[in-house]
Short mmCIF file of C-alpha atoms and ligand atoms in Angstrom, two decimals:
data_model
loop_
_atom_site.label_atom_id
_atom_site.label_comp_id
_atom_site.label_asym_id
_atom_site.label_seq_id
_atom_site.Cartn_x
_atom_site.Cartn_y
_atom_site.Cartn_z
CA MET A 130 -0.03 -0.01 -0.05
CA GLN A 131 1.58 3.16 -1.30
CA THR A 132 0.58 6.44 1.16
CA ILE A 133 0.85 9.74 -0.63
CA GLN A 134 0.93 12.57 2.44
CA LEU A 135 -1.12 16.07 1.46
CA ALA A 136 -0.94 18.99 3.69
CA ASP A 137 -4.53 18.24 5.41
CA TYR A 138 -5.10 14.44 3.98
CA TYR A 139 -3.78 11.48 2.70
CA ILE A 140 -4.17 9.17 -0.39
CA ARG A 141 -3.99 5.67 -0.48
CA ILE A 142 -3.21 3.48 -3.51
CA GLY A 143 -4.07 -0.10 -2.85
CA ALA A 144 -6.97 -3.04 -2.03
CA ILE A 145 -10.27 -1.41 -0.92
CA LYS A 146 -10.91 -3.51 1.61
CA SER A 147 -8.66 -3.01 3.55
CA SER A 148 -8.14 0.85 2.82
CA LEU A 149 -11.70 0.90 3.74
CA SER A 150 -11.44 -0.48 6.81
CA THR A 151 -9.08 0.78 8.26
CA PHE A 152 -9.83 4.43 7.85
CA LEU A 153 -13.55 3.21 9.30
CA LYS A 154 -11.55 1.48 12.41
CA GLN A 155 -9.62 4.86 12.57
CA ASN A 156 -12.63 7.46 12.11
CA VAL A 157 -16.19 7.44 14.03
CA PHE A 158 -19.29 8.63 12.21
CA SER A 159 -23.27 8.46 12.39
CA LYS A 160 -24.02 7.38 9.50
CA ILE A 161 -22.26 6.29 6.54
CA ILE A 162 -23.76 6.84 2.95
CA VAL A 163 -22.43 5.49 -0.43
CA LEU A 164 -22.95 7.83 -3.51
CA THR A 165 -22.52 5.98 -6.89
CA ASP A 166 -24.04 5.86 -10.67
CA GLU A 167 -25.77 3.59 -12.15
CA ASN A 168 -22.55 1.88 -13.09
CA THR A 169 -20.15 2.35 -10.03
CA GLN A 170 -23.28 0.89 -8.12
CA LYS A 171 -23.34 -2.35 -10.16
CA TYR A 172 -18.98 -2.46 -10.73
CA CYS A 173 -17.38 -1.40 -7.64
CA LEU A 174 -19.48 -1.27 -4.88
CA PRO A 175 -19.40 -4.97 -4.79
CA LEU A 176 -15.76 -4.50 -4.05
CA LEU A 177 -16.23 -2.55 -0.57
CA LYS A 178 -19.46 -4.29 0.67
CA ASN A 179 -17.57 -6.58 3.27
CA ALA A 180 -15.20 -3.11 4.10
CA LEU A 181 -18.72 -1.49 4.95
CA PRO A 182 -20.88 -1.76 8.36
CA ILE A 183 -23.83 -3.67 7.88
CA ASP A 184 -26.69 -0.59 8.12
CA TYR A 185 -25.03 2.11 5.37
CA GLN A 186 -27.61 3.87 2.98
CA THR A 187 -26.58 4.45 -0.72
CA ILE A 188 -28.07 7.13 -3.38
CA MET A 189 -27.79 6.23 -7.06
CA ILE A 190 -27.61 8.91 -9.90
CA PRO A 191 -27.79 8.47 -13.47
CA ALA A 192 -24.03 8.14 -14.98
CA GLY A 193 -22.25 10.90 -17.01
CA GLU A 194 -21.66 14.00 -17.46
CA PRO A 195 -25.00 15.77 -18.63
CA HIS A 196 -26.04 14.61 -14.57
CA LYS A 197 -23.60 16.84 -12.94
CA ASN A 198 -25.84 20.04 -12.61
CA LEU A 199 -28.32 21.40 -10.07
CA ASP A 200 -31.07 18.83 -10.40
CA THR A 201 -28.66 16.29 -9.86
CA CYS A 202 -27.77 17.95 -6.43
CA GLN A 203 -31.26 18.69 -5.64
CA ILE A 204 -31.78 14.24 -5.24
CA ILE A 205 -28.60 14.04 -3.64
CA TRP A 206 -29.53 16.75 -1.06
CA ASN A 207 -32.75 15.38 -0.45
CA SER A 208 -31.70 11.91 -0.44
CA LEU A 209 -29.24 13.05 2.19
CA PHE A 210 -32.01 14.40 4.49
CA GLU A 211 -34.36 11.42 4.04
CA ALA A 212 -31.63 9.34 5.04
CA GLY A 213 -31.26 11.93 8.12
CA ALA A 214 -27.26 12.29 7.36
CA ASP A 215 -26.11 14.91 9.73
CA ARG A 216 -22.52 17.13 9.88
CA LYS A 217 -20.88 13.50 11.53
CA SER A 218 -22.22 11.36 8.65
CA LEU A 219 -19.71 10.55 6.54
CA LEU A 220 -20.33 10.51 2.71
CA ILE A 221 -18.32 8.09 0.25
CA ASN A 222 -17.92 9.61 -3.37
CA LEU A 223 -18.04 5.85 -5.41
CA GLY A 224 -17.13 7.12 -8.60
CA GLY A 225 -15.45 8.94 -11.48
CA GLY A 226 -14.71 12.40 -11.41
CA VAL A 227 -18.66 13.58 -12.03
CA ILE A 228 -19.22 11.78 -8.59
CA GLY A 229 -16.05 12.55 -7.01
CA ASP A 230 -16.81 16.78 -7.94
CA MET A 231 -20.56 16.93 -7.70
CA GLY A 232 -20.76 14.34 -4.32
CA GLY A 233 -17.93 16.46 -2.36
CA PHE A 234 -19.35 19.71 -3.97
CA CYS A 235 -22.73 18.61 -2.66
CA ALA A 236 -21.31 17.21 1.12
CA SER A 237 -19.91 20.29 1.37
CA THR A 238 -23.02 22.52 1.11
CA PHE A 239 -25.07 19.71 3.13
CA LYS A 240 -25.54 21.64 6.48
CA ARG A 241 -22.76 24.01 6.04
CA GLY A 242 -20.57 20.79 5.34
CA MET A 243 -20.60 17.03 6.12
CA PRO A 244 -17.28 14.99 5.62
CA PHE A 245 -16.44 13.16 2.65
CA LEU A 246 -14.58 10.46 1.09
CA GLN A 247 -13.12 10.01 -2.89
CA ILE A 248 -12.61 6.16 -3.97
CA PRO A 249 -12.10 7.06 -7.72
CA THR A 250 -13.19 4.27 -9.85
CA THR A 251 -11.97 5.68 -13.27
CA LEU A 252 -8.41 5.71 -14.85
CA LEU A 253 -9.02 10.12 -14.67
CA SER A 254 -10.16 10.20 -11.35
CA GLN A 255 -7.90 8.43 -9.56
CA VAL A 256 -4.64 10.50 -11.29
CA ASP A 257 -6.60 14.14 -11.73
CA ALA A 258 -9.74 14.89 -10.23
CA SER A 259 -9.55 13.03 -7.43
CA ILE A 260 -6.76 15.11 -5.49
CA GLY A 261 -7.11 19.31 -5.42
CA GLY A 262 -9.86 19.88 -3.47
CA LYS A 263 -11.73 21.01 -6.70
CA LEU A 264 -15.47 20.46 -6.47
CA GLY A 265 -18.39 21.61 -8.48
CA ILE A 266 -21.07 21.27 -11.02
CA ASP A 267 -21.65 22.43 -14.86
CA PHE A 268 -24.04 25.58 -15.57
CA GLY A 269 -25.43 26.69 -17.98
CA ASN A 270 -23.15 24.94 -20.84
CA VAL A 271 -20.35 26.29 -19.11
CA LYS A 272 -18.40 23.08 -17.19
CA ASN A 273 -17.96 23.36 -13.60
CA SER A 274 -18.77 26.72 -13.36
CA ILE A 275 -20.18 26.54 -10.04
CA GLY A 276 -18.25 24.96 -7.54
CA MET A 277 -15.76 25.48 -4.71
CA PHE A 278 -12.66 24.43 -3.14
CA GLY A 279 -12.87 21.62 -0.58
CA ASN A 280 -10.90 18.64 0.39
CA PRO A 281 -11.38 14.95 1.46
CA LYS A 282 -11.00 12.98 4.89
CA THR A 283 -9.01 10.77 2.73
CA VAL A 284 -8.64 9.77 -1.24
CA LEU A 285 -8.34 5.52 -1.49
CA ILE A 286 -7.57 4.35 -4.58
CA ASP A 287 -7.69 0.71 -6.29
CA PRO A 288 -6.29 0.09 -9.63
CA ASN A 289 -8.35 -2.70 -9.27
CA PHE A 290 -11.21 -0.76 -10.20
CA LEU A 291 -10.17 0.05 -13.58
CA GLN A 292 -10.56 -3.86 -14.85
CA THR A 293 -14.24 -3.28 -15.63
CA LEU A 294 -13.68 0.11 -17.21
CA PRO A 295 -14.45 0.81 -20.73
CA THR A 296 -11.01 1.25 -23.36
CA ARG A 297 -12.51 4.37 -24.05
CA GLU A 298 -12.73 5.83 -20.35
CA ILE A 299 -9.00 4.33 -20.27
CA ARG A 300 -7.58 6.44 -23.16
CA SER A 301 -9.59 9.47 -21.76
CA GLY A 302 -7.51 8.74 -18.51
CA PHE A 303 -4.22 8.45 -20.47
CA ALA A 304 -4.85 12.23 -21.49
CA GLU A 305 -4.20 13.41 -18.06
CA LEU A 306 -1.22 11.17 -17.63
CA PHE A 307 0.63 12.36 -20.73
CA LYS A 308 -0.21 15.98 -19.36
CA HIS A 309 1.76 15.51 -16.10
CA ALA A 310 4.48 14.07 -18.71
CA LEU A 311 4.50 17.40 -20.33
CA ILE A 312 4.19 20.04 -17.78
CA HIS A 313 6.98 18.06 -15.01
CA ASN A 314 9.77 16.40 -15.35
CA ALA A 315 7.55 13.41 -14.11
CA LYS A 316 9.22 10.06 -13.44
CA PHE A 317 7.57 8.42 -16.64
CA SER A 318 8.56 9.51 -20.10
CA ILE A 319 5.84 10.14 -23.03
CA GLN A 320 7.33 6.81 -24.67
CA ASP A 321 6.82 5.14 -21.22
CA LEU A 322 3.61 5.77 -21.02
CA LEU A 323 2.85 4.99 -24.88
CA ASN A 324 4.23 1.12 -23.67
CA ALA A 325 1.87 1.13 -21.06
CA TYR A 326 -1.17 2.05 -22.54
CA HIS A 327 0.18 -0.54 -25.35
CA GLN A 328 0.10 -2.93 -22.73
CA ASN A 329 -2.62 -3.84 -21.06
CA GLN A 330 -1.69 -1.28 -18.46
CA SER A 331 0.30 -4.18 -16.47
CA ASN A 332 2.20 -1.67 -14.26
CA LEU A 333 -0.36 1.59 -13.52
CA ALA A 334 -0.21 1.20 -9.63
CA ALA A 335 3.10 2.68 -10.24
CA ILE A 336 2.32 5.21 -12.87
CA ILE A 337 -1.03 6.33 -10.98
CA GLY A 338 1.18 6.47 -7.90
CA ASP A 339 4.20 8.50 -9.82
CA SER A 340 1.75 10.66 -11.71
CA LEU A 341 -0.54 12.17 -8.27
CA LEU A 342 2.82 13.24 -7.11
CA VAL A 343 3.39 15.76 -9.98
CA LYS A 344 -0.49 16.34 -9.23
CA LYS A 345 0.68 16.70 -5.61
CA HIS A 346 3.80 19.14 -6.51
CA PHE A 347 1.90 21.93 -8.08
CA VAL A 348 -1.43 21.67 -5.89
CA GLU A 349 0.45 21.96 -2.61
CA ASN A 350 2.71 25.18 -3.59
CA ASP A 351 -0.63 26.80 -5.13
CA PRO A 352 -3.12 25.31 -3.60
CA PHE A 353 -5.89 28.44 -5.44
CA GLU A 354 -4.31 28.29 -8.04
CA LYS A 355 -2.94 31.75 -7.87
CA GLY A 356 0.16 30.95 -9.86
CA ILE A 357 2.25 27.69 -10.61
CA ARG A 358 -0.73 25.70 -10.43
CA LYS A 359 -1.96 26.84 -13.44
CA ALA A 360 0.75 24.56 -15.06
CA LEU A 361 -2.38 21.92 -14.93
CA ASN A 362 -4.51 23.77 -17.02
CA PHE A 363 -1.97 23.05 -20.23
CA GLY A 364 -4.64 21.58 -23.31
CA HIS A 365 -7.72 22.71 -21.09
CA THR A 366 -8.34 26.22 -22.10
CA ILE A 367 -9.28 25.08 -25.75
CA GLY A 368 -9.92 21.68 -24.49
CA HIS A 369 -12.64 22.51 -21.99
CA ALA A 370 -13.88 24.91 -24.71
CA VAL A 371 -14.46 21.76 -27.49
CA GLU A 372 -15.68 19.57 -24.10
CA SER A 373 -18.53 22.43 -23.84
CA ALA A 374 -19.02 22.56 -27.35
CA ALA A 375 -19.57 18.43 -28.03
CA LEU A 376 -21.65 18.51 -25.10
CA GLU A 377 -23.97 20.11 -27.20
CA THR A 378 -24.31 17.49 -30.17
CA HIS A 379 -24.85 14.06 -30.58
CA GLU A 380 -21.65 12.81 -30.29
CA PRO A 381 -19.90 14.07 -26.73
CA LEU A 382 -16.70 13.75 -26.22
CA LEU A 383 -14.81 12.36 -23.20
CA HIS A 384 -13.00 15.07 -20.83
CA GLY A 385 -9.50 13.61 -22.11
CA GLU A 386 -10.54 13.11 -25.45
CA ALA A 387 -11.22 17.12 -26.21
CA ILE A 388 -7.90 17.35 -23.06
CA ALA A 389 -5.93 15.66 -25.81
CA ILE A 390 -6.99 18.11 -28.77
CA GLY A 391 -6.44 20.67 -26.31
CA MET A 392 -3.23 19.77 -26.03
CA ILE A 393 -2.11 19.30 -29.76
CA CYS A 394 -3.44 23.13 -30.49
CA GLU A 395 -2.00 24.55 -27.33
CA ALA A 396 1.54 22.47 -28.65
CA TYR A 397 1.19 24.65 -31.28
CA LEU A 398 0.72 27.77 -29.83
CA SER A 399 3.78 26.69 -27.86
CA TYR A 400 5.87 26.37 -30.10
CA GLN A 401 4.31 30.00 -31.50
CA MET A 402 4.97 31.84 -28.29
CA THR A 403 7.64 29.67 -25.82
CA ARG A 404 9.05 28.27 -28.45
CA LEU A 405 8.80 24.38 -27.83
CA PRO A 406 11.10 22.71 -30.05
CA ASP A 407 9.60 21.00 -33.66
CA ALA A 408 10.73 17.66 -32.41
CA ASP A 409 8.41 18.34 -28.40
CA LEU A 410 5.95 19.05 -31.45
CA ASP A 411 6.10 16.44 -33.58
CA LEU A 412 6.12 14.18 -30.71
CA ILE A 413 2.97 15.44 -29.05
CA VAL A 414 1.34 15.61 -32.44
CA ASN A 415 1.89 11.78 -33.47
CA THR A 416 1.30 10.71 -30.04
CA PHE A 417 -2.20 12.16 -29.41
CA THR A 418 -3.20 11.77 -33.43
CA LYS A 419 -2.27 7.48 -32.65
CA ILE A 420 -4.47 7.41 -30.05
CA TYR A 421 -7.50 9.70 -29.58
CA PRO A 422 -10.04 10.00 -32.08
CA LYS A 423 -9.66 12.80 -35.10
CA ILE A 424 -12.38 15.17 -34.64
CA ASP A 425 -13.06 17.95 -37.28
CA LEU A 426 -13.06 21.17 -35.62
CA GLN A 427 -14.59 22.69 -38.66
CA HIS A 428 -17.73 21.35 -37.03
CA PHE A 429 -17.75 23.67 -34.10
CA ASP A 430 -17.85 27.43 -34.94
CA TYR A 431 -14.70 28.94 -34.00
CA GLN A 432 -16.54 31.77 -32.78
CA GLN A 433 -18.72 30.04 -30.10
CA LEU A 434 -15.77 28.10 -29.17
CA ILE A 435 -13.79 31.53 -28.74
CA GLU A 436 -16.84 32.89 -26.53
CA LEU A 437 -16.45 29.52 -24.53
CA MET A 438 -12.65 29.93 -24.04
CA GLN A 439 -13.62 33.97 -22.79
CA GLN A 440 -15.73 31.98 -20.01
CA ASP A 441 -13.20 30.11 -18.26
CA LYS A 442 -12.49 30.85 -14.73
CA LYS A 443 -8.85 31.02 -15.45
CA ASN A 444 -8.88 34.81 -17.30
CA ASP A 445 -8.70 37.84 -16.52
CA GLY A 446 -11.49 40.03 -18.34
CA ASN A 447 -11.49 39.07 -21.88
CA ALA A 448 -8.28 38.23 -22.58
CA ILE A 449 -7.93 34.04 -23.08
CA ASN A 450 -5.07 33.15 -20.44
CA PHE A 451 -2.77 29.90 -21.56
CA THR A 452 -0.46 27.46 -20.08
CA LEU A 453 2.36 26.89 -22.84
CA LEU A 454 4.83 24.74 -22.79
CA LYS A 455 8.73 25.79 -23.11
CA LYS A 456 10.15 22.40 -23.40
CA ILE A 457 8.67 18.80 -22.41
CA GLY A 458 8.75 18.37 -18.60
CA SER A 459 8.54 22.20 -18.16
CA ALA A 460 5.02 24.25 -18.52
CA SER A 461 5.30 28.18 -18.83
CA ILE A 462 2.37 29.98 -17.24
CA ASN A 463 0.25 33.12 -17.87
CA HIS A 464 0.36 33.51 -21.40
CA VAL A 465 -2.46 35.71 -23.88
CA ALA A 466 -3.17 34.26 -26.86
CA ASN A 467 -5.09 37.01 -29.36
CA GLU A 468 -7.96 35.43 -31.26
CA GLU A 469 -6.23 35.24 -34.44
CA GLN A 470 -3.53 32.94 -33.12
CA ILE A 471 -6.23 30.55 -31.09
CA ILE A 472 -7.86 30.01 -34.49
CA GLU A 473 -4.42 29.63 -36.36
CA SER A 474 -4.11 26.58 -33.47
CA LEU A 475 -7.70 24.87 -34.24
CA GLU A 476 -6.63 24.69 -38.22
CA PHE A 477 -3.01 23.03 -37.24
CA TYR A 478 -5.10 20.79 -35.38
CA ASN A 479 -7.27 20.74 -38.32
CA ASP A 480 -4.68 20.05 -40.79
CA GLN A 481 -2.54 17.15 -38.60
CA ILE A 482 -5.64 15.27 -38.34
CA CYS A 483 -6.26 15.49 -42.38
CA LYS A 484 -2.60 14.26 -42.98
CA HIS A 485 -3.26 11.50 -40.56
CA ILE A 486 -6.10 10.41 -42.05
CA GLY A 487 -5.11 10.90 -45.46
CA ARG A 488 -7.35 13.55 -46.92
N1 NAD B 1290 -11.60 17.93 -9.61
C1 NAD B 1290 -10.94 18.18 -10.19
O1 NAD B 1290 -9.63 18.78 -10.25
C2 NAD B 1290 -11.16 17.60 -12.06
C3 NAD B 1290 -9.34 17.01 -12.58
C4 NAD B 1290 -10.16 16.49 -13.43
C5 NAD B 1290 -11.43 16.29 -13.87
N2 NAD B 1290 -12.44 16.50 -13.20
C6 NAD B 1290 -14.05 16.44 -13.62
O2 NAD B 1290 -14.42 14.52 -13.66
C7 NAD B 1290 -14.83 14.66 -14.69
C8 NAD B 1290 -14.67 13.70 -15.48
O3 NAD B 1290 -14.73 11.62 -14.63
P1 NAD B 1290 -14.33 10.99 -15.22
O4 NAD B 1290 -13.78 10.30 -16.58
O5 NAD B 1290 -14.18 10.17 -13.95
O6 NAD B 1290 -15.97 11.05 -15.84
P2 NAD B 1290 -17.20 9.75 -14.57
O7 NAD B 1290 -17.31 10.14 -13.57
O8 NAD B 1290 -18.24 10.30 -16.07
O9 NAD B 1290 -17.25 8.32 -15.43
C9 NAD B 1290 -17.47 7.74 -16.69
C10 NAD B 1290 -17.75 6.91 -17.01
O10 NAD B 1290 -17.60 5.42 -16.67
C11 NAD B 1290 -18.36 4.96 -15.73
N3 NAD B 1290 -17.37 4.14 -14.72
C12 NAD B 1290 -16.61 4.53 -13.10
N4 NAD B 1290 -15.95 3.85 -12.96
C13 NAD B 1290 -16.19 2.95 -13.30
C14 NAD B 1290 -15.78 1.26 -13.13
N5 NAD B 1290 -14.45 1.42 -12.38
N6 NAD B 1290 -16.26 0.46 -14.07
C15 NAD B 1290 -16.91 0.50 -15.08
N7 NAD B 1290 -17.67 2.05 -15.21
C16 NAD B 1290 -17.01 3.09 -14.56
C17 NAD B 1290 -19.57 5.67 -15.01
O11 NAD B 1290 -20.50 5.36 -14.30
C18 NAD B 1290 -19.26 6.75 -16.58
O12 NAD B 1290 -20.37 6.24 -17.23
C19 NAD B 1290 -15.52 16.19 -15.45
O13 NAD B 1290 -16.71 16.16 -15.20
C20 NAD B 1290 -14.08 16.69 -15.04
O14 NAD B 1290 -14.50 17.91 -15.23
C21 NAD B 1290 -12.57 17.03 -12.42
ZN1 ZN B 1291 -8.51 17.63 -16.87
#
């Protein structure tokens, strides 16, 4: 069992039955309520059952990003009232980033705050969403626009959960692993990640641990994202806009798929603005176009994408703020790109995918 200690809580990586039993022996709660979605109820809850007390209760919500909204919060808050939860009860968020972000938000606002535990069950949530204290929901068509910072009691990660996770979701989670290798001198390289991706993820536990250390580095030095934590936003300014726009279509993209597009565009901006070397740009483009779906961005209205970028929480006023790369392994924060430069980066992405699909 690997333990990563943060300022206010710890993360344990290992068999869930043992880590959860230990946690529940060390902490006393008036009630235990497990929040699941329809998939984690079916695939993940059985792995927890022997570690939970017999009288635990569950709240199940529909799965997926379209349900990360105020309506679902009302279902959760109502269920917490019906279950008789109070500030000494524990909410266990068993699921991906949607459950973790929304469950943490609901727990933190219920009766001014009840404790919660994160048990992330997707690769994306294990390496990213479960650490760093960002909680919240989507509002209107703007992702994560209502929320807060708040920490769980602890985070328990078991890579075994990933065995039932669809391949597309695994690939989405890999985008955040790649991002960590791009923004920081991580223990693993882009090539190590490509190997792990193609070798059925056999050594994922070690990679998850190393990846969390990268996120910990940024989060601990800058918990409220005033400075260097912005490095973690690489690929996310354009990626979030594409993700939000795709949410409105019949073919929504997964978070990591949209971020992979964003990372190609923002690597191009880095090449233009922060002198990312040619070879690094090529490696990023080749890696991501090999793995991720090729989306023709002309399907989206570029102006709408720009407007979505302007609503990004990371901006000051209307200027669109980017985290760029100086080279692979080194991020540079607070760069403003204008509309023309951004559109050029979207066109660069389109040119690259055309090459790879032979158009
Ligand atoms: N708080 C943060 O710092 C942070 C960071 C990154 C992403 N996020 C958020 O995380 C969300 C995306 O997270 P996600 O990719 O985990 O999505 P998700 O929570 O929607 O999970 C993806 C799908 O996998 C299913 N699933 C989950 N675990 C499973 C398992 N073990 N076996 C089978 N199916 C399983 C879910 O039911 C869902 O259908 C986005 O809302 C994003 O904004 C937050
Ligand atoms: Zn992300």
